[in-house]
């Protein structure tokens, strides 16, 4: 009997508990460093009572879909209210890229992997990930004492001995549930995006239609992030608020650039900004959101303040068409143009749906004593941003149909050259 060659031998990928621990810890380190630098730039390092590490932990928790509960206590004569729903997508993206890359690393150089093998590898990562989430959730707890400043509320507070306090804790159950769902999404997307990652034999027939579209969407989103980083760094160097701009880049850059992406597609968002917020936003966006109680945010309303926003349509057209070309170039040569259009429409609609779900923002805080509150200043504020969801998804599907069809036509010469091979 002849000895077996390497191609005949089963290749055992090294994906045990040590590799799972490295994957989880590296992802958390990437998110923690990104969050810490962003919060430092935003001024959170000056928080009292050594709260900075706990705020970093809370930021990482929210970045993976966890829930932070805000609370207030100012005695029987006063009332404090606060709420926060926001995902710092820069932190999310940093963790997703690191975890996804390290999850795929032991699987490289494989053509096929069994469902049991992939499930076992993912389960190891998930077990350690849940343990890490428990530790983060326990650490993300803090209480602060509010300063009333020089105001009528301050005089009433002194008169009645009111000392308002606010704090945050973590909803452990929701954090574990949504954190696990976030991890599952990252791992599944990593398998879909990577052309070289193995799949179970039964799923191989789907990779020709799903993988090119998933890869194109990830490239599209990262292209907007890279463009945003370049613009942000230019603004940081030439503008008046370099440190604050760096905070935006490190905490919420995808929140802004993916919002701009949907606006360029024609989507509409509703929003409102009242009171002071520490992180700056583009001036035109701030003007629109502060213009009325609930402002309509779209290309038309933004153009009333700055006509240059129409360039968003051109940027979207170029990048979405490029994504359609990339998808078609990575698809089998037998795929027809209408099939490219359908694949791109579904992929872009799902991508915009994801942006609309994770890009929502709701934040408010306020203090009243004996019913006297809402006095403005630093004691009250609100930030709201929510999309017209199904309109945005529908527009994305239309853009996807056009970009997929044109991308398929543009990719035909490339596919023909690959079929012909070296002459």
mmCIF file of C-alpha atoms in Angstrom:
data_model
loop_
_atom_site.group_PDB
_atom_site.id
_atom_site.type_symbol
_atom_site.label_atom_id
_atom_site.label_comp_id
_atom_site.label_asym_id
_atom_site.label_seq_id
_atom_site.Cartn_x
_atom_site.Cartn_y
_atom_site.Cartn_z
ATOM 1 C CA UNK A 1 0.000 0.000 0.000
ATOM 2 C CA UNK A 2 1.435 3.357 -0.973
ATOM 3 C CA UNK A 3 1.798 6.004 1.723
ATOM 4 C CA UNK A 4 -0.960 8.607 1.814
ATOM 5 C CA UNK A 5 -0.200 12.034 0.441
ATOM 6 C CA UNK A 6 -0.937 15.234 2.329
ATOM 7 C CA UNK A 7 -4.059 15.836 0.272
ATOM 8 C CA UNK A 8 -5.426 12.449 1.358
ATOM 9 C CA UNK A 9 -4.770 13.025 5.023
ATOM 10 C CA UNK A 10 -7.217 14.663 7.348
ATOM 11 C CA UNK A 11 -5.863 17.991 8.493
ATOM 12 C CA UNK A 12 -6.663 18.614 12.121
ATOM 13 C CA UNK A 13 -7.066 22.317 12.807
ATOM 14 C CA UNK A 14 -5.713 23.566 16.147
ATOM 15 C CA UNK A 15 -8.795 25.076 17.718
ATOM 16 C CA UNK A 16 -8.814 24.074 21.358
ATOM 17 C CA UNK A 17 -9.464 25.994 24.553
ATOM 18 C CA UNK A 18 -6.189 27.928 24.429
ATOM 19 C CA UNK A 19 -6.976 29.254 20.971
ATOM 20 C CA UNK A 20 -10.523 30.103 22.096
ATOM 21 C CA UNK A 21 -9.147 32.035 25.064
ATOM 22 C CA UNK A 22 -6.758 33.951 22.794
ATOM 23 C CA UNK A 23 -9.646 34.793 20.469
ATOM 24 C CA UNK A 24 -11.893 36.097 23.245
ATOM 25 C CA UNK A 25 -9.200 37.993 25.145
ATOM 26 C CA UNK A 26 -7.823 39.596 21.992
ATOM 27 C CA UNK A 27 -11.285 40.769 20.977
ATOM 28 C CA UNK A 28 -11.963 42.210 24.411
ATOM 29 C CA UNK A 29 -8.540 43.873 24.456
ATOM 30 C CA UNK A 30 -9.208 45.513 21.089
ATOM 31 C CA UNK A 31 -12.573 46.806 22.278
ATOM 32 C CA UNK A 32 -11.248 47.876 25.660
ATOM 33 C CA UNK A 33 -8.327 49.839 24.219
ATOM 34 C CA UNK A 34 -10.534 51.503 21.605
ATOM 35 C CA UNK A 35 -13.143 52.425 24.209
ATOM 36 C CA UNK A 36 -10.550 53.652 26.712
ATOM 37 C CA UNK A 37 -8.808 55.893 24.189
ATOM 38 C CA UNK A 38 -12.112 57.262 22.931
ATOM 39 C CA UNK A 39 -13.442 57.946 26.416
ATOM 40 C CA UNK A 40 -10.139 59.532 27.432
ATOM 41 C CA UNK A 41 -10.368 61.863 24.439
ATOM 42 C CA UNK A 42 -13.956 62.654 25.424
ATOM 43 C CA UNK A 43 -12.833 63.652 28.930
ATOM 44 C CA UNK A 44 -14.124 60.636 30.849
ATOM 45 C CA UNK A 45 -10.737 60.118 32.527
ATOM 46 C CA UNK A 46 -11.668 62.983 34.875
ATOM 47 C CA UNK A 47 -14.709 61.208 36.287
ATOM 48 C CA UNK A 48 -14.682 61.028 40.109
ATOM 49 C CA UNK A 49 -14.258 58.009 42.360
ATOM 50 C CA UNK A 50 -12.020 56.130 39.960
ATOM 51 C CA UNK A 51 -14.984 55.465 37.692
ATOM 52 C CA UNK A 52 -13.066 55.444 34.401
ATOM 53 C CA UNK A 53 -12.432 51.650 34.225
ATOM 54 C CA UNK A 54 -16.081 50.968 35.026
ATOM 55 C CA UNK A 55 -17.229 53.349 32.296
ATOM 56 C CA UNK A 56 -14.891 51.580 29.860
ATOM 57 C CA UNK A 57 -16.449 48.254 30.868
ATOM 58 C CA UNK A 58 -19.936 49.688 30.360
ATOM 59 C CA UNK A 59 -18.943 50.960 26.916
ATOM 60 C CA UNK A 60 -17.711 47.512 25.889
ATOM 61 C CA UNK A 61 -20.945 45.984 27.190
ATOM 62 C CA UNK A 62 -23.061 48.324 25.067
ATOM 63 C CA UNK A 63 -20.777 47.719 22.068
ATOM 64 C CA UNK A 64 -21.802 44.047 21.957
ATOM 65 C CA UNK A 65 -25.503 44.733 22.428
ATOM 66 C CA UNK A 66 -25.574 44.622 26.217
ATOM 67 C CA UNK A 67 -27.986 46.737 28.246
ATOM 68 C CA UNK A 68 -26.923 49.456 30.679
ATOM 69 C CA UNK A 69 -29.601 50.645 33.098
ATOM 70 C CA UNK A 70 -29.360 54.226 34.367
ATOM 71 C CA UNK A 71 -30.772 55.147 37.751
ATOM 72 C CA UNK A 72 -31.161 58.250 39.871
ATOM 73 C CA UNK A 73 -31.779 59.060 43.525
ATOM 74 C CA UNK A 74 -32.273 62.510 44.964
ATOM 75 C CA UNK A 75 -34.426 61.826 47.998
ATOM 76 C CA UNK A 76 -38.169 62.215 48.439
ATOM 77 C CA UNK A 77 -38.264 65.849 47.291
ATOM 78 C CA UNK A 78 -36.465 65.376 44.011
ATOM 79 C CA UNK A 79 -36.517 63.201 40.951
ATOM 80 C CA UNK A 80 -33.793 62.254 38.514
ATOM 81 C CA UNK A 81 -34.438 60.587 35.187
ATOM 82 C CA UNK A 82 -32.018 59.222 32.639
ATOM 83 C CA UNK A 83 -31.974 56.739 29.802
ATOM 84 C CA UNK A 84 -29.447 55.632 27.222
ATOM 85 C CA UNK A 85 -29.683 53.465 24.118
ATOM 86 C CA UNK A 86 -26.667 53.750 21.866
ATOM 87 C CA UNK A 87 -24.076 51.376 20.423
ATOM 88 C CA UNK A 88 -20.522 52.762 20.061
ATOM 89 C CA UNK A 89 -19.921 51.148 16.694
ATOM 90 C CA UNK A 90 -16.194 51.954 16.524
ATOM 91 C CA UNK A 91 -15.723 49.720 19.561
ATOM 92 C CA UNK A 92 -18.053 47.110 18.085
ATOM 93 C CA UNK A 93 -16.183 47.059 14.790
ATOM 94 C CA UNK A 94 -12.780 46.694 16.454
ATOM 95 C CA UNK A 95 -13.914 43.649 18.414
ATOM 96 C CA UNK A 96 -15.730 42.068 15.469
ATOM 97 C CA UNK A 97 -12.703 42.318 13.170
ATOM 98 C CA UNK A 98 -10.317 40.791 15.717
ATOM 99 C CA UNK A 99 -12.640 37.989 16.862
ATOM 100 C CA UNK A 100 -13.661 37.148 13.301
ATOM 101 C CA UNK A 101 -10.060 36.963 12.080
ATOM 102 C CA UNK A 102 -8.887 34.812 14.992
ATOM 103 C CA UNK A 103 -11.923 32.524 14.704
ATOM 104 C CA UNK A 104 -11.033 31.816 11.076
ATOM 105 C CA UNK A 105 -7.295 31.406 11.633
ATOM 106 C CA UNK A 106 -7.324 27.734 12.779
ATOM 107 C CA UNK A 107 -9.644 26.881 9.887
ATOM 108 C CA UNK A 108 -7.442 28.173 7.092
ATOM 109 C CA UNK A 109 -6.112 25.799 4.424
ATOM 110 C CA UNK A 110 -9.268 23.698 4.738
ATOM 111 C CA UNK A 111 -11.753 22.905 1.997
ATOM 112 C CA UNK A 112 -14.504 21.293 4.065
ATOM 113 C CA UNK A 113 -15.254 21.044 7.776
ATOM 114 C CA UNK A 114 -17.992 19.065 9.447
ATOM 115 C CA UNK A 115 -20.858 20.789 11.194
ATOM 116 C CA UNK A 116 -19.811 19.138 14.469
ATOM 117 C CA UNK A 117 -16.280 20.511 14.165
ATOM 118 C CA UNK A 118 -17.404 24.070 13.468
ATOM 119 C CA UNK A 119 -20.011 23.893 16.224
ATOM 120 C CA UNK A 120 -17.439 22.625 18.729
ATOM 121 C CA UNK A 121 -14.981 25.384 17.871
ATOM 122 C CA UNK A 122 -17.669 28.057 18.086
ATOM 123 C CA UNK A 123 -18.956 26.607 21.381
ATOM 124 C CA UNK A 124 -15.530 26.925 23.011
ATOM 125 C CA UNK A 125 -15.367 30.575 22.013
ATOM 126 C CA UNK A 126 -18.947 31.137 23.191
ATOM 127 C CA UNK A 127 -18.389 29.610 26.647
ATOM 128 C CA UNK A 128 -15.380 31.820 27.327
ATOM 129 C CA UNK A 129 -17.167 34.801 25.814
ATOM 130 C CA UNK A 130 -20.101 34.386 28.217
ATOM 131 C CA UNK A 131 -17.686 34.186 31.149
ATOM 132 C CA UNK A 132 -16.024 37.396 29.999
ATOM 133 C CA UNK A 133 -19.422 39.117 29.645
ATOM 134 C CA UNK A 134 -20.320 38.183 33.219
ATOM 135 C CA UNK A 135 -17.079 39.762 34.451
ATOM 136 C CA UNK A 136 -17.679 42.905 32.393
ATOM 137 C CA UNK A 137 -21.275 43.197 33.561
ATOM 138 C CA UNK A 138 -20.236 42.928 37.207
ATOM 139 C CA UNK A 139 -17.602 45.615 36.690
ATOM 140 C CA UNK A 140 -19.871 48.028 34.819
ATOM 141 C CA UNK A 141 -21.522 49.568 37.885
ATOM 142 C CA UNK A 142 -21.021 53.070 39.287
ATOM 143 C CA UNK A 143 -22.831 55.915 41.093
ATOM 144 C CA UNK A 144 -22.050 59.629 40.737
ATOM 145 C CA UNK A 145 -23.085 62.669 42.764
ATOM 146 C CA UNK A 146 -24.422 65.492 40.571
ATOM 147 C CA UNK A 147 -23.379 69.085 41.022
ATOM 148 C CA UNK A 148 -26.335 71.455 40.683
ATOM 149 C CA UNK A 149 -24.127 74.468 39.935
ATOM 150 C CA UNK A 150 -25.397 78.004 40.420
ATOM 151 C CA UNK A 151 -29.111 77.743 39.768
ATOM 152 C CA UNK A 152 -32.521 77.788 41.397
ATOM 153 C CA UNK A 153 -32.287 74.025 41.761
ATOM 154 C CA UNK A 154 -29.050 74.462 43.686
ATOM 155 C CA UNK A 155 -30.717 76.820 46.159
ATOM 156 C CA UNK A 156 -33.607 74.394 46.637
ATOM 157 C CA UNK A 157 -31.174 71.534 47.057
ATOM 158 C CA UNK A 158 -29.305 73.384 49.786
ATOM 159 C CA UNK A 159 -32.572 74.344 51.485
ATOM 160 C CA UNK A 160 -33.962 70.795 51.601
ATOM 161 C CA UNK A 161 -30.684 68.903 51.837
ATOM 162 C CA UNK A 162 -31.111 67.226 48.465
ATOM 163 C CA UNK A 163 -28.027 65.511 47.003
ATOM 164 C CA UNK A 164 -28.891 64.087 43.595
ATOM 165 C CA UNK A 165 -27.100 60.961 42.455
ATOM 166 C CA UNK A 166 -27.111 59.065 39.201
ATOM 167 C CA UNK A 167 -25.574 55.732 38.370
ATOM 168 C CA UNK A 168 -25.543 52.845 35.980
ATOM 169 C CA UNK A 169 -25.729 49.098 36.282
ATOM 170 C CA UNK A 170 -25.882 46.244 33.821
ATOM 171 C CA UNK A 171 -28.890 44.104 33.049
ATOM 172 C CA UNK A 172 -27.080 40.786 33.320
ATOM 173 C CA UNK A 173 -29.659 38.613 31.552
ATOM 174 C CA UNK A 174 -30.124 40.875 28.536
ATOM 175 C CA UNK A 175 -26.389 41.465 28.295
ATOM 176 C CA UNK A 176 -25.673 37.743 28.122
ATOM 177 C CA UNK A 177 -28.462 37.097 25.609
ATOM 178 C CA UNK A 178 -27.615 39.946 23.240
ATOM 179 C CA UNK A 179 -23.885 39.491 23.746
ATOM 180 C CA UNK A 180 -24.177 35.853 22.687
ATOM 181 C CA UNK A 181 -26.303 36.814 19.672
ATOM 182 C CA UNK A 182 -23.681 39.405 18.728
ATOM 183 C CA UNK A 183 -20.933 36.789 18.891
ATOM 184 C CA UNK A 184 -22.970 34.358 16.812
ATOM 185 C CA UNK A 185 -23.504 37.039 14.184
ATOM 186 C CA UNK A 186 -19.795 37.827 14.048
ATOM 187 C CA UNK A 187 -18.785 34.173 13.676
ATOM 188 C CA UNK A 188 -21.397 33.414 11.017
ATOM 189 C CA UNK A 189 -20.484 36.539 9.060
ATOM 190 C CA UNK A 190 -16.797 35.637 9.268
ATOM 191 C CA UNK A 191 -17.529 32.227 7.735
ATOM 192 C CA UNK A 192 -19.645 33.813 5.015
ATOM 193 C CA UNK A 193 -17.148 36.514 4.089
ATOM 194 C CA UNK A 194 -14.010 34.387 3.913
ATOM 195 C CA UNK A 195 -13.619 32.573 0.602
ATOM 196 C CA UNK A 196 -11.123 30.150 2.132
ATOM 197 C CA UNK A 197 -13.049 29.241 5.279
ATOM 198 C CA UNK A 198 -14.430 25.679 5.234
ATOM 199 C CA UNK A 199 -18.130 24.912 5.323
ATOM 200 C CA UNK A 200 -20.029 21.680 5.967
ATOM 201 C CA UNK A 201 -20.601 19.736 2.763
ATOM 202 C CA UNK A 202 -24.360 20.340 2.818
ATOM 203 C CA UNK A 203 -23.860 24.128 2.754
ATOM 204 C CA UNK A 204 -21.323 24.258 -0.062
ATOM 205 C CA UNK A 205 -24.037 24.731 -2.674
ATOM 206 C CA UNK A 206 -25.006 28.057 -1.083
ATOM 207 C CA UNK A 207 -21.556 29.609 -1.018
ATOM 208 C CA UNK A 208 -21.612 30.667 -4.685
ATOM 209 C CA UNK A 209 -24.562 33.009 -4.090
ATOM 210 C CA UNK A 210 -24.084 34.044 -0.466
ATOM 211 C CA UNK A 211 -20.350 34.488 0.009
ATOM 212 C CA UNK A 212 -19.667 37.019 -2.796
ATOM 213 C CA UNK A 213 -22.574 39.207 -1.650
ATOM 214 C CA UNK A 214 -21.559 39.053 2.021
ATOM 215 C CA UNK A 215 -17.967 39.890 1.149
ATOM 216 C CA UNK A 216 -19.060 42.844 -0.996
ATOM 217 C CA UNK A 217 -21.199 44.261 1.819
ATOM 218 C CA UNK A 218 -18.373 44.052 4.350
ATOM 219 C CA UNK A 219 -16.017 45.729 1.892
ATOM 220 C CA UNK A 220 -18.621 48.448 1.282
ATOM 221 C CA UNK A 221 -19.095 49.184 4.984
ATOM 222 C CA UNK A 222 -15.353 49.181 5.657
ATOM 223 C CA UNK A 223 -14.801 51.502 2.686
ATOM 224 C CA UNK A 224 -17.109 54.064 4.285
ATOM 225 C CA UNK A 225 -15.284 53.667 7.601
ATOM 226 C CA UNK A 226 -11.874 54.183 5.957
ATOM 227 C CA UNK A 227 -13.190 57.242 4.130
ATOM 228 C CA UNK A 228 -14.565 58.556 7.416
ATOM 229 C CA UNK A 229 -11.247 57.992 9.198
ATOM 230 C CA UNK A 230 -9.415 59.975 6.515
ATOM 231 C CA UNK A 231 -11.898 62.855 6.736
ATOM 232 C CA UNK A 232 -11.863 62.715 10.538
ATOM 233 C CA UNK A 233 -8.084 62.882 10.729
ATOM 234 C CA UNK A 234 -8.039 65.851 8.341
ATOM 235 C CA UNK A 235 -10.637 67.601 10.511
ATOM 236 C CA UNK A 236 -8.653 66.762 13.659
ATOM 237 C CA UNK A 237 -5.473 68.269 12.191
ATOM 238 C CA UNK A 238 -7.062 71.366 10.667
ATOM 239 C CA UNK A 239 -9.996 71.971 13.029
ATOM 240 C CA UNK A 240 -10.370 73.556 16.437
ATOM 241 C CA UNK A 241 -11.272 70.398 18.387
ATOM 242 C CA UNK A 242 -8.668 67.719 17.592
ATOM 243 C CA UNK A 243 -9.097 65.697 20.786
ATOM 244 C CA UNK A 244 -12.887 65.710 20.590
ATOM 245 C CA UNK A 245 -12.739 64.677 16.930
ATOM 246 C CA UNK A 246 -10.468 61.799 17.897
ATOM 247 C CA UNK A 247 -13.099 60.758 20.448
ATOM 248 C CA UNK A 248 -15.715 60.598 17.697
ATOM 249 C CA UNK A 249 -13.412 58.468 15.520
ATOM 250 C CA UNK A 250 -12.698 56.018 18.329
ATOM 251 C CA UNK A 251 -16.235 55.750 19.662
ATOM 252 C CA UNK A 252 -18.806 56.469 17.005
ATOM 253 C CA UNK A 253 -17.327 56.936 13.543
ATOM 254 C CA UNK A 254 -19.373 54.109 11.945
ATOM 255 C CA UNK A 255 -22.474 55.633 13.552
ATOM 256 C CA UNK A 256 -21.862 58.773 11.481
ATOM 257 C CA UNK A 257 -20.538 57.369 8.201
ATOM 258 C CA UNK A 258 -23.123 54.583 7.955
ATOM 259 C CA UNK A 259 -25.826 57.163 8.711
ATOM 260 C CA UNK A 260 -24.417 59.254 5.848
ATOM 261 C CA UNK A 261 -24.451 56.144 3.652
ATOM 262 C CA UNK A 262 -28.183 55.599 4.219
ATOM 263 C CA UNK A 263 -28.905 59.291 3.661
ATOM 264 C CA UNK A 264 -27.106 59.106 0.324
ATOM 265 C CA UNK A 265 -29.420 56.248 -0.646
ATOM 266 C CA UNK A 266 -32.386 58.516 0.065
ATOM 267 C CA UNK A 267 -33.312 57.308 3.551
ATOM 268 C CA UNK A 268 -34.984 59.557 6.121
ATOM 269 C CA UNK A 269 -34.306 59.691 9.843
ATOM 270 C CA UNK A 270 -36.102 61.568 12.617
ATOM 271 C CA UNK A 271 -33.988 63.222 15.292
ATOM 272 C CA UNK A 272 -33.746 65.767 18.041
ATOM 273 C CA UNK A 273 -30.927 67.319 20.060
ATOM 274 C CA UNK A 274 -31.533 69.389 23.177
ATOM 275 C CA UNK A 275 -28.994 70.499 25.762
ATOM 276 C CA UNK A 276 -25.232 70.023 25.761
ATOM 277 C CA UNK A 277 -23.550 66.813 24.637
ATOM 278 C CA UNK A 278 -19.820 66.321 24.982
ATOM 279 C CA UNK A 279 -19.041 64.772 21.593
ATOM 280 C CA UNK A 280 -19.249 67.020 18.539
ATOM 281 C CA UNK A 281 -21.119 66.116 15.386
ATOM 282 C CA UNK A 282 -20.896 67.639 11.904
ATOM 283 C CA UNK A 283 -22.140 71.226 12.048
ATOM 284 C CA UNK A 284 -24.851 70.779 9.432
ATOM 285 C CA UNK A 285 -26.215 67.738 11.273
ATOM 286 C CA UNK A 286 -26.273 69.631 14.553
ATOM 287 C CA UNK A 287 -28.131 72.552 12.955
ATOM 288 C CA UNK A 288 -30.852 70.356 11.504
ATOM 289 C CA UNK A 289 -31.369 68.322 14.668
ATOM 290 C CA UNK A 290 -31.645 71.453 16.849
ATOM 291 C CA UNK A 291 -33.970 73.267 14.454
ATOM 292 C CA UNK A 292 -37.272 71.967 15.884
ATOM 293 C CA UNK A 293 -38.757 69.544 18.406
ATOM 294 C CA UNK A 294 -38.456 66.561 16.049
ATOM 295 C CA UNK A 295 -36.467 67.233 12.910
ATOM 296 C CA UNK A 296 -36.623 65.298 9.654
ATOM 297 C CA UNK A 297 -33.147 64.325 8.544
ATOM 298 C CA UNK A 298 -32.655 63.620 4.840
ATOM 299 C CA UNK A 299 -30.816 65.048 1.854
ATOM 300 C CA UNK A 300 -33.385 67.791 1.294
ATOM 301 C CA UNK A 301 -33.357 69.128 4.851
ATOM 302 C CA UNK A 302 -29.565 68.924 5.061
ATOM 303 C CA UNK A 303 -29.185 70.702 1.716
ATOM 304 C CA UNK A 304 -31.057 73.690 3.115
ATOM 305 C CA UNK A 305 -28.031 74.282 5.339
ATOM 306 C CA UNK A 306 -25.228 72.942 3.143
ATOM 307 C CA UNK A 307 -25.663 72.018 -0.509
ATOM 308 C CA UNK A 308 -22.543 69.878 -0.486
ATOM 309 C CA UNK A 309 -24.528 67.024 1.083
ATOM 310 C CA UNK A 310 -25.696 66.074 -2.423
ATOM 311 C CA UNK A 311 -22.196 64.678 -2.917
ATOM 312 C CA UNK A 312 -23.333 61.823 -0.684
ATOM 313 C CA UNK A 313 -25.385 60.514 -3.613
ATOM 314 C CA UNK A 314 -22.302 60.475 -5.850
ATOM 315 C CA UNK A 315 -20.181 58.773 -3.192
ATOM 316 C CA UNK A 316 -22.865 56.144 -2.632
ATOM 317 C CA UNK A 317 -23.230 55.553 -6.371
ATOM 318 C CA UNK A 318 -19.501 54.969 -6.839
ATOM 319 C CA UNK A 319 -19.016 52.738 -3.799
ATOM 320 C CA UNK A 320 -22.227 50.713 -4.207
ATOM 321 C CA UNK A 321 -21.436 50.104 -7.882
ATOM 322 C CA UNK A 322 -17.904 49.075 -6.884
ATOM 323 C CA UNK A 323 -19.412 46.639 -4.378
ATOM 324 C CA UNK A 324 -21.642 45.233 -7.118
ATOM 325 C CA UNK A 325 -18.593 44.739 -9.329
ATOM 326 C CA UNK A 326 -16.661 43.014 -6.512
ATOM 327 C CA UNK A 327 -19.595 40.697 -5.841
ATOM 328 C CA UNK A 328 -19.936 39.784 -9.519
ATOM 329 C CA UNK A 329 -16.194 39.281 -9.955
ATOM 330 C CA UNK A 330 -16.144 36.794 -7.074
ATOM 331 C CA UNK A 331 -19.247 34.942 -8.290
ATOM 332 C CA UNK A 332 -19.211 31.943 -10.634
ATOM 333 C CA UNK A 333 -18.935 32.880 -14.301
ATOM 334 C CA UNK A 334 -22.267 31.187 -15.063
ATOM 335 C CA UNK A 335 -24.169 33.691 -12.877
ATOM 336 C CA UNK A 336 -26.386 35.937 -14.986
ATOM 337 C CA UNK A 337 -26.763 39.704 -14.632
ATOM 338 C CA UNK A 338 -30.308 39.468 -13.239
ATOM 339 C CA UNK A 339 -29.077 37.019 -10.604
ATOM 340 C CA UNK A 340 -26.344 39.469 -9.589
ATOM 341 C CA UNK A 341 -29.044 42.125 -9.307
ATOM 342 C CA UNK A 342 -31.189 39.942 -7.060
ATOM 343 C CA UNK A 343 -28.273 38.921 -4.834
ATOM 344 C CA UNK A 344 -27.118 42.518 -4.475
ATOM 345 C CA UNK A 345 -30.630 43.768 -3.706
ATOM 346 C CA UNK A 346 -31.106 41.274 -0.893
ATOM 347 C CA UNK A 347 -27.617 41.884 0.512
ATOM 348 C CA UNK A 348 -27.870 45.680 0.448
ATOM 349 C CA UNK A 349 -31.376 45.629 1.944
ATOM 350 C CA UNK A 350 -30.164 43.449 4.830
ATOM 351 C CA UNK A 351 -27.126 45.685 5.304
ATOM 352 C CA UNK A 352 -29.230 48.843 5.549
ATOM 353 C CA UNK A 353 -31.643 47.036 7.883
ATOM 354 C CA UNK A 354 -28.699 46.251 10.149
ATOM 355 C CA UNK A 355 -27.512 49.885 10.051
ATOM 356 C CA UNK A 356 -30.971 51.153 10.940
ATOM 357 C CA UNK A 357 -31.270 48.764 13.875
ATOM 358 C CA UNK A 358 -27.836 49.393 15.391
ATOM 359 C CA UNK A 359 -27.674 53.104 14.483
ATOM 360 C CA UNK A 360 -30.647 54.173 16.597
ATOM 361 C CA UNK A 361 -29.797 56.569 19.420
ATOM 362 C CA UNK A 362 -31.896 57.527 22.411
ATOM 363 C CA UNK A 363 -30.393 59.438 25.337
ATOM 364 C CA UNK A 364 -31.972 61.736 27.903
ATOM 365 C CA UNK A 365 -31.256 63.011 31.379
ATOM 366 C CA UNK A 366 -32.987 65.451 33.708
ATOM 367 C CA UNK A 367 -33.422 66.632 37.297
ATOM 368 C CA UNK A 368 -36.349 68.253 39.063
ATOM 369 C CA UNK A 369 -36.779 69.388 42.682
ATOM 370 C CA UNK A 370 -40.323 69.859 44.024
ATOM 371 C CA UNK A 371 -41.523 69.567 40.448
ATOM 372 C CA UNK A 372 -39.198 72.341 39.252
ATOM 373 C CA UNK A 373 -37.055 71.017 36.473
ATOM 374 C CA UNK A 374 -36.528 71.145 32.776
ATOM 375 C CA UNK A 375 -34.627 74.388 33.306
ATOM 376 C CA UNK A 376 -32.113 73.740 30.534
ATOM 377 C CA UNK A 377 -28.424 74.129 31.051
ATOM 378 C CA UNK A 378 -26.358 71.147 32.073
ATOM 379 C CA UNK A 379 -29.153 69.491 34.025
ATOM 380 C CA UNK A 380 -31.360 68.429 31.145
ATOM 381 C CA UNK A 381 -30.706 67.114 27.674
ATOM 382 C CA UNK A 382 -31.991 64.769 25.013
ATOM 383 C CA UNK A 383 -30.591 63.120 21.901
ATOM 384 C CA UNK A 384 -32.825 61.085 19.592
ATOM 385 C CA UNK A 385 -32.174 59.478 16.214
ATOM 386 C CA UNK A 386 -34.389 56.851 14.575
ATOM 387 C CA UNK A 387 -34.918 55.823 10.941
ATOM 388 C CA UNK A 388 -37.914 55.406 8.681
ATOM 389 C CA UNK A 389 -36.992 51.752 8.612
ATOM 390 C CA UNK A 390 -38.874 50.131 5.759
ATOM 391 C CA UNK A 391 -38.485 53.085 3.421
ATOM 392 C CA UNK A 392 -34.720 52.847 3.877
ATOM 393 C CA UNK A 393 -34.730 49.095 3.286
ATOM 394 C CA UNK A 394 -36.860 49.452 0.157
ATOM 395 C CA UNK A 395 -34.588 52.124 -1.305
ATOM 396 C CA UNK A 396 -31.569 49.940 -0.563
ATOM 397 C CA UNK A 397 -33.159 47.063 -2.466
ATOM 398 C CA UNK A 398 -33.694 49.309 -5.509
ATOM 399 C CA UNK A 399 -30.094 50.539 -5.383
ATOM 400 C CA UNK A 400 -28.975 46.920 -5.058
ATOM 401 C CA UNK A 401 -30.912 45.842 -8.127
ATOM 402 C CA UNK A 402 -29.305 48.553 -10.248
ATOM 403 C CA UNK A 403 -25.794 48.148 -8.838
ATOM 404 C CA UNK A 404 -25.896 44.358 -9.032
ATOM 405 C CA UNK A 405 -27.045 44.375 -12.649
ATOM 406 C CA UNK A 406 -24.462 46.955 -13.746
ATOM 407 C CA UNK A 407 -21.746 45.307 -11.676
ATOM 408 C CA UNK A 408 -22.507 41.995 -13.358
ATOM 409 C CA UNK A 409 -22.139 43.580 -16.786
ATOM 410 C CA UNK A 410 -18.884 45.317 -15.847
ATOM 411 C CA UNK A 411 -17.439 42.091 -14.427
ATOM 412 C CA UNK A 412 -18.051 40.028 -17.582
ATOM 413 C CA UNK A 413 -14.638 40.798 -19.152
ATOM 414 C CA UNK A 414 -12.935 39.790 -15.905
ATOM 415 C CA UNK A 415 -14.819 36.508 -15.760
ATOM 416 C CA UNK A 416 -14.013 35.756 -19.416
ATOM 417 C CA UNK A 417 -10.292 36.299 -18.804
ATOM 418 C CA UNK A 418 -10.393 33.925 -15.832
ATOM 419 C CA UNK A 419 -12.168 31.280 -17.927
ATOM 420 C CA UNK A 420 -9.670 31.655 -20.775
ATOM 421 C CA UNK A 421 -6.685 31.378 -18.425
ATOM 422 C CA UNK A 422 -3.136 32.159 -19.454
ATOM 423 C CA UNK A 423 -2.811 32.177 -23.237
#
